[in-house]
Short mmCIF file of N, CA and C in Angstrom, two decimals:
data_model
loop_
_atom_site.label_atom_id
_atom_site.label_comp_id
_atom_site.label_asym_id
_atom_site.label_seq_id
_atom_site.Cartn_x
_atom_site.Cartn_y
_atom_site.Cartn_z
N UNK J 1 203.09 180.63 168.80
CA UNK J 1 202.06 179.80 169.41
C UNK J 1 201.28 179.05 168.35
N UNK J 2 200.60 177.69 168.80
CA UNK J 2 200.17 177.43 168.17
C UNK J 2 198.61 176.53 168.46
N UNK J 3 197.56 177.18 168.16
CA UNK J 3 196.21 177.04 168.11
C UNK J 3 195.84 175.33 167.97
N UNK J 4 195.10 174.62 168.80
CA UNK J 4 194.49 173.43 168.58
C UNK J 4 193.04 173.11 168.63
N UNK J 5 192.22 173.12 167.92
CA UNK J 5 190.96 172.87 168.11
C UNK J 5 190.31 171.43 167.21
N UNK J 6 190.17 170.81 168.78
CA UNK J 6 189.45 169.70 168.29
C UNK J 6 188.05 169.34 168.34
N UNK J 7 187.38 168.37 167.12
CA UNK J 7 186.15 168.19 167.08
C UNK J 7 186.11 166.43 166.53
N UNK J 8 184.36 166.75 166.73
CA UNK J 8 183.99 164.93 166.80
C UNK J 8 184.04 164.10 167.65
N UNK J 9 184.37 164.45 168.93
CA UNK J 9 183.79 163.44 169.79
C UNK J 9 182.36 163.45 169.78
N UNK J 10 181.99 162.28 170.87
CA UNK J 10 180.24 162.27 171.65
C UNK J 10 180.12 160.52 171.76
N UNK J 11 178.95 160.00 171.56
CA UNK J 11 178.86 159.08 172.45
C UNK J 11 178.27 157.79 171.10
N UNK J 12 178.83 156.77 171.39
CA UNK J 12 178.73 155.85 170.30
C UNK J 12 178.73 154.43 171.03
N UNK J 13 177.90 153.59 170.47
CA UNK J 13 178.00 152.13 170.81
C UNK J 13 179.30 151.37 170.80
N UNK J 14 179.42 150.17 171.37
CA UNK J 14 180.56 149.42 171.38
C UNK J 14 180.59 148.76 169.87
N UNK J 15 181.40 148.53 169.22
CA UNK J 15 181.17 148.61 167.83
C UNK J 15 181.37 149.76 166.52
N UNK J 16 180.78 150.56 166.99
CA UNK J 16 181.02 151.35 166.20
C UNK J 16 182.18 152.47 166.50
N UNK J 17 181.80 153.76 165.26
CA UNK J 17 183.08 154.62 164.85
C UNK J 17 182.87 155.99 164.95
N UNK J 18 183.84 156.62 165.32
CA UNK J 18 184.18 157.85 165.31
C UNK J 18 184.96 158.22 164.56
N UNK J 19 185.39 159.84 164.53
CA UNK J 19 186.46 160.43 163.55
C UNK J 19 186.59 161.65 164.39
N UNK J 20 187.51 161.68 164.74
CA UNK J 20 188.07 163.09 166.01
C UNK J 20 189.17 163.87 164.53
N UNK J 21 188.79 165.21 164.78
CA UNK J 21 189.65 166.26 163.92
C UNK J 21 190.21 167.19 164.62
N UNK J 22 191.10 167.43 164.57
CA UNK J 22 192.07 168.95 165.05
C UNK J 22 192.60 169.33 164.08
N UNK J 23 192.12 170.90 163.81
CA UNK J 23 192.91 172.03 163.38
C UNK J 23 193.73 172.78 164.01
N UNK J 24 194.61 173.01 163.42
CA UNK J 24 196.07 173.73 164.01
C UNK J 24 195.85 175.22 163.28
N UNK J 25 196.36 176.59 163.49
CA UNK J 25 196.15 177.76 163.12
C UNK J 25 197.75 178.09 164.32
N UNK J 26 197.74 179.28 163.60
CA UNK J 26 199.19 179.79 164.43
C UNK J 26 200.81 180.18 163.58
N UNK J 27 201.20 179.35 164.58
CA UNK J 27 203.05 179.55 164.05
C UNK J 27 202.89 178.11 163.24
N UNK J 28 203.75 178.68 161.94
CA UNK J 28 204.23 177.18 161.21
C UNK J 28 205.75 176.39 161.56
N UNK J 29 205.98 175.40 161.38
CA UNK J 29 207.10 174.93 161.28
C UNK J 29 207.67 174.20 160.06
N UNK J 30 209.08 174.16 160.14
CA UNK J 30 209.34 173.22 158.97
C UNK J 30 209.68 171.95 159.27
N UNK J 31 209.12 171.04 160.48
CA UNK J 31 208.63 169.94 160.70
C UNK J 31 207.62 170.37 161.81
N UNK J 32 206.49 169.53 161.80
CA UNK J 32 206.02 169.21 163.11
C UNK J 32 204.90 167.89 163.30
N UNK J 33 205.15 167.33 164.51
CA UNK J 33 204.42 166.20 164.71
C UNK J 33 203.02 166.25 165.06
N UNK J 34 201.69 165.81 164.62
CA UNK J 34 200.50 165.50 165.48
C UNK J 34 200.93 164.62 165.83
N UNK J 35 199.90 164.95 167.13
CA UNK J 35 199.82 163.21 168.23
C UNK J 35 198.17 163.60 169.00
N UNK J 36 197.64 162.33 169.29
CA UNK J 36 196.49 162.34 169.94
C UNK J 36 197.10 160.97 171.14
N UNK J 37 196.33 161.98 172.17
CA UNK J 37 196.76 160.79 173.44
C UNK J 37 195.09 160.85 174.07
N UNK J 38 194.80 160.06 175.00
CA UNK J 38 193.73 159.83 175.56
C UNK J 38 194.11 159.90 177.54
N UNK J 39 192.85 160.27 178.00
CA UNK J 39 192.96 160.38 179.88
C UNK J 39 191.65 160.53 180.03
N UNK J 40 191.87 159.40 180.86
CA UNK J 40 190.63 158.92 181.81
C UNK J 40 191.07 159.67 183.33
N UNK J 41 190.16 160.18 184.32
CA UNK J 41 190.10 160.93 185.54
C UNK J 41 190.91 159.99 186.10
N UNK J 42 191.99 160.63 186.77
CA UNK J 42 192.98 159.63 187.82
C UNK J 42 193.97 158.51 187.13
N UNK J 43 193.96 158.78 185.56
CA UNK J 43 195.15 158.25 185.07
C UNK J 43 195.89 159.09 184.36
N UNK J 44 197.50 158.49 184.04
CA UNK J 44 198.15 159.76 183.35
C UNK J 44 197.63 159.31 181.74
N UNK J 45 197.79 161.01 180.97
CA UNK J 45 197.77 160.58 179.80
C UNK J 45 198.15 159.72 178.73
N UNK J 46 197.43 159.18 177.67
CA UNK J 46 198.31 157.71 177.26
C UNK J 46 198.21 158.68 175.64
N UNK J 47 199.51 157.73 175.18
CA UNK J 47 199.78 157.79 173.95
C UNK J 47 198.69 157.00 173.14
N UNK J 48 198.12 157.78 171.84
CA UNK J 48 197.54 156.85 171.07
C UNK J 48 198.05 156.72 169.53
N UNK J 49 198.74 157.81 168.89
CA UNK J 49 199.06 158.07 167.62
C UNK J 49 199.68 159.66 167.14
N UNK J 50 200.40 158.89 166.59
CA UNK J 50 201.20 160.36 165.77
C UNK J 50 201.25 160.46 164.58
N UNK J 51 201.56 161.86 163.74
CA UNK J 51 201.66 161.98 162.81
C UNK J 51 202.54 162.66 162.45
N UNK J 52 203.81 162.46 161.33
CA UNK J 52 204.70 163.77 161.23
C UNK J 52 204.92 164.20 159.43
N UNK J 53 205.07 165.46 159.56
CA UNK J 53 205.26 166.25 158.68
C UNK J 53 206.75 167.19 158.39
N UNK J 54 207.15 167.16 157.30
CA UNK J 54 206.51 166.67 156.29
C UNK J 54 206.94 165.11 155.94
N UNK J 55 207.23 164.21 156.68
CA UNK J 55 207.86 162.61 156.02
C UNK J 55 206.28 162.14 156.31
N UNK J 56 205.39 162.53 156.66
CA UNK J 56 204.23 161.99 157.50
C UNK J 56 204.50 160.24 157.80
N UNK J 57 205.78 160.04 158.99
CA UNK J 57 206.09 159.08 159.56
C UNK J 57 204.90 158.84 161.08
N UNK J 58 204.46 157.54 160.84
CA UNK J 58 203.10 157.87 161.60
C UNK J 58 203.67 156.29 162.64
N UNK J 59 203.46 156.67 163.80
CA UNK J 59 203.75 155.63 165.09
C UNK J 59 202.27 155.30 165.84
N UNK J 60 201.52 154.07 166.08
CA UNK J 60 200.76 154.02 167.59
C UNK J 60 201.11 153.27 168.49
N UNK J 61 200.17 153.67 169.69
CA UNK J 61 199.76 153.24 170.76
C UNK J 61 199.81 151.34 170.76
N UNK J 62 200.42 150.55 171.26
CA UNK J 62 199.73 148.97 170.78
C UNK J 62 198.60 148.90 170.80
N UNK J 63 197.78 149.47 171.86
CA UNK J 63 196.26 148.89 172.27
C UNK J 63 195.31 148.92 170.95
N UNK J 64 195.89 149.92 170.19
CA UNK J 64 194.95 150.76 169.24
C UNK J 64 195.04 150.40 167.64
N UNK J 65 196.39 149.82 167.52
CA UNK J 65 197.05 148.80 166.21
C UNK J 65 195.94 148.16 166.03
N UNK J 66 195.45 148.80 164.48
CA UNK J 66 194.60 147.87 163.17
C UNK J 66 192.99 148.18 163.53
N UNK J 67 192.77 149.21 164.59
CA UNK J 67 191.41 149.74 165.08
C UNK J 67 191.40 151.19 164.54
N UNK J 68 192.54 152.10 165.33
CA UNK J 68 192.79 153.59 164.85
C UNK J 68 193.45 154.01 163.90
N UNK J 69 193.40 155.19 162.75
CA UNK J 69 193.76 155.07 162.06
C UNK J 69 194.23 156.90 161.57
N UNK J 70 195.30 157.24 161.99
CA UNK J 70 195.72 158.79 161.77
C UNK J 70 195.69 159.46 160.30
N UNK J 71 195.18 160.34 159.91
CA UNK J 71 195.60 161.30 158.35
C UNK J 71 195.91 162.59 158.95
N UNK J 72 196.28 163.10 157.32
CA UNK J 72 196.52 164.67 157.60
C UNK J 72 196.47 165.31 156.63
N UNK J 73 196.03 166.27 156.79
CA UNK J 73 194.69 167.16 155.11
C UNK J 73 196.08 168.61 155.63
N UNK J 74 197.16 168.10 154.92
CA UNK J 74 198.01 169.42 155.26
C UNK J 74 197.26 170.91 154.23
N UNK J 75 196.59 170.79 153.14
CA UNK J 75 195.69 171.95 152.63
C UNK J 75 194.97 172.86 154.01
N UNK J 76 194.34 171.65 154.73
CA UNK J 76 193.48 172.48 155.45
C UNK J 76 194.12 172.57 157.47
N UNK J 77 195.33 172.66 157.42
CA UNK J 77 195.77 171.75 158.46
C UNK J 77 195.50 171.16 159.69
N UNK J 78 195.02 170.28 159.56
CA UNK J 78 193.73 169.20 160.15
C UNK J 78 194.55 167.82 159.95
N UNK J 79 194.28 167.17 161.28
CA UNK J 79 194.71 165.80 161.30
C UNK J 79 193.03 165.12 161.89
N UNK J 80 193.58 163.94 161.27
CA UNK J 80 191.99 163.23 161.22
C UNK J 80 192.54 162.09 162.40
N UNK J 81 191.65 161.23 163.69
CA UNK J 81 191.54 160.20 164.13
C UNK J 81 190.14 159.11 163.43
N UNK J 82 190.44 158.42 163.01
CA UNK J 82 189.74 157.54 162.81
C UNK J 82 189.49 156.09 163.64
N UNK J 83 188.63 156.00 164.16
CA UNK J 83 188.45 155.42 165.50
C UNK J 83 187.23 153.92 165.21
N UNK J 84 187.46 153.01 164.96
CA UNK J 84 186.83 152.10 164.19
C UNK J 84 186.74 150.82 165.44
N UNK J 85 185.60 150.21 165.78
CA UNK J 85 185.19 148.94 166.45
C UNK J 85 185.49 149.49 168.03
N UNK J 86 185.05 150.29 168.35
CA UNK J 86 185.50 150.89 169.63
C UNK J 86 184.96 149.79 170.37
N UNK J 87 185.48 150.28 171.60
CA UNK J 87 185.28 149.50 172.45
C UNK J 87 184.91 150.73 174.05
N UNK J 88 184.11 150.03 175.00
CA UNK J 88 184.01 150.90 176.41
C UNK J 88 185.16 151.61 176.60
N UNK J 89 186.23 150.60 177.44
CA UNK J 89 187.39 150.92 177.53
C UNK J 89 188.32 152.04 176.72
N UNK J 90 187.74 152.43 175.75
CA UNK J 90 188.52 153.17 174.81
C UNK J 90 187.69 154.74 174.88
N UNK J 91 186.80 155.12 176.32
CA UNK J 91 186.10 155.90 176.42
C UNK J 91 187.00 156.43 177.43
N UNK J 92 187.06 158.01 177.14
CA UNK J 92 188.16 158.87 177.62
C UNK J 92 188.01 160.27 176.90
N UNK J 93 188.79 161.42 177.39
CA UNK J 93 189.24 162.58 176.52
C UNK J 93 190.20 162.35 175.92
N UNK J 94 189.95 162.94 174.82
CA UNK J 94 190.89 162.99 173.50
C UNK J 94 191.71 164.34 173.20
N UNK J 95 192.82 163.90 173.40
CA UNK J 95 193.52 165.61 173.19
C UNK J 95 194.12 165.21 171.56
N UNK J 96 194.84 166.30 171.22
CA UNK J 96 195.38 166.40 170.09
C UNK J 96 196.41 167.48 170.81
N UNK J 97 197.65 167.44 169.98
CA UNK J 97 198.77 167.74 170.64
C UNK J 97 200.03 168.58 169.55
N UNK J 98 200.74 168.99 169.76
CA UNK J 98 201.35 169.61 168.69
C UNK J 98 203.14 169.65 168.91
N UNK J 99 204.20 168.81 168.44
CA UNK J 99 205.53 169.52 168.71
C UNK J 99 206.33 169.96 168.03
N UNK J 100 206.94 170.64 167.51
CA UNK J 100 208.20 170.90 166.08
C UNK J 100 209.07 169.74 166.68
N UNK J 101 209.86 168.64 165.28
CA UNK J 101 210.39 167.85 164.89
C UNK J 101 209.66 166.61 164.89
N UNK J 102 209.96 165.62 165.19
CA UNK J 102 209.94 164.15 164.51
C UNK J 102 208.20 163.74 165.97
N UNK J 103 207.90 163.06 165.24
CA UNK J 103 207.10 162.01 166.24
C UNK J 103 207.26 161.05 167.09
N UNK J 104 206.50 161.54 168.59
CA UNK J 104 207.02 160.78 169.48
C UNK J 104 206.12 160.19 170.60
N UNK J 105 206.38 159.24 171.17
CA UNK J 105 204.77 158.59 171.82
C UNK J 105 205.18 159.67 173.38
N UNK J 106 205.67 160.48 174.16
CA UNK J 106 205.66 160.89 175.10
C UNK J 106 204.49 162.29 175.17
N UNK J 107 204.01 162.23 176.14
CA UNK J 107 203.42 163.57 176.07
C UNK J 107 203.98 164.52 176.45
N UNK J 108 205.36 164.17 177.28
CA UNK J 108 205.58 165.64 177.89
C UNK J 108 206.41 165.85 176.56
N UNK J 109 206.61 165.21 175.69
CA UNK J 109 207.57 165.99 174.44
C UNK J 109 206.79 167.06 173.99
N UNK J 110 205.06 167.38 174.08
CA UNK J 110 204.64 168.16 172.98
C UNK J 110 204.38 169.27 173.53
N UNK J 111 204.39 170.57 173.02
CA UNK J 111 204.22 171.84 173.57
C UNK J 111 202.84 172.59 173.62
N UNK J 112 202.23 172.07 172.52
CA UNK J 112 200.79 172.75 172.36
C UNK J 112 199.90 171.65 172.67
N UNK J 113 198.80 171.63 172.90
CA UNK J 113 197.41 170.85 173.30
C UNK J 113 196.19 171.63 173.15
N UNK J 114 195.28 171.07 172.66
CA UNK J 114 193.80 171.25 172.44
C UNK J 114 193.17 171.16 173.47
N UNK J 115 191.88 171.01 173.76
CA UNK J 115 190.99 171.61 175.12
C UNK J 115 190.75 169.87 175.33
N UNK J 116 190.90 169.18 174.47
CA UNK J 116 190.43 168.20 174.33
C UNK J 116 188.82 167.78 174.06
N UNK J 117 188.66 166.15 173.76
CA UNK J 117 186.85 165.98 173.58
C UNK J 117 186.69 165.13 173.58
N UNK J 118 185.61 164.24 174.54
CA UNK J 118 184.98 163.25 174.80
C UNK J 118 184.42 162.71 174.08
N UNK J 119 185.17 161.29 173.88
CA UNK J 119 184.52 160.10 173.66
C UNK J 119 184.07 159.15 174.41
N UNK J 120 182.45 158.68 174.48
CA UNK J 120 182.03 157.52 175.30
C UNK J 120 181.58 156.36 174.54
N UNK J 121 181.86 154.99 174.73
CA UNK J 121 181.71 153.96 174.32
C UNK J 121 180.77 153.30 175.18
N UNK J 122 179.52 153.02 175.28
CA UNK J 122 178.29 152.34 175.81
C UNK J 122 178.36 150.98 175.19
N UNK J 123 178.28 150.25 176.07
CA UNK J 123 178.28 148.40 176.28
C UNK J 123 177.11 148.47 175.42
#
């Protein structure tokens, strides 16, 4: 199994930035992908970014190209969202996600998930 706990959401102007973190604890692998997807009430979850290890081959979301911006502190194993010029629309829960092998924009590919954490973007 493998443990997800994410932090850094809360509530920020249109304009500005966030930084969402998940730590992973648990079973290791000798690959595995982060991914953070986003869901708003009454939509399905959307892809926003991945990360893989160890090639750390990193894929996004279009909406989110040259705004969001994925790392990964494999010392502490923690993947970083960096969330820059937000916008309303981009106000949602934030999961962080976990699968052994390559990175992939689907959610049902990933096996583990975080509790997730709210981000709101105010006009």
């Amino acid at each position: 199994q493998v443990q997800l706990v994410e932090s850094g959401g809360g509530w920020v102007q249109a304009g500005g930035s966030l930084r969402l973190s998940c730590t992973a604890s648990g079973r290791t692998f000798s690959s595995i992908a982060m991914g953070w997807f986003r869901q708003v009430p009454g939509q399905e979850r959307e892809f926003v970014t991945a990360i893989g290890w160890p090639d750390a081959n990193t894929i996004y979301g279009d909406y989110v190209k040259g705004r969001f911006t994925t790392s990964r502190d494999n010392a502490q194993n923690t993947v970083h969202l960096q969330m820059n010029s937000l916008k309303p629309e981009n106000t949602a829960v934030y999961y962080c996600a976990a699968r052994s092998g390559s990175v992939r924009p689907d959610a049902w590919a990933y096996t583990y998930w975080g509790q997730g954490t709210q981000v709101t973007v105010s006009s």
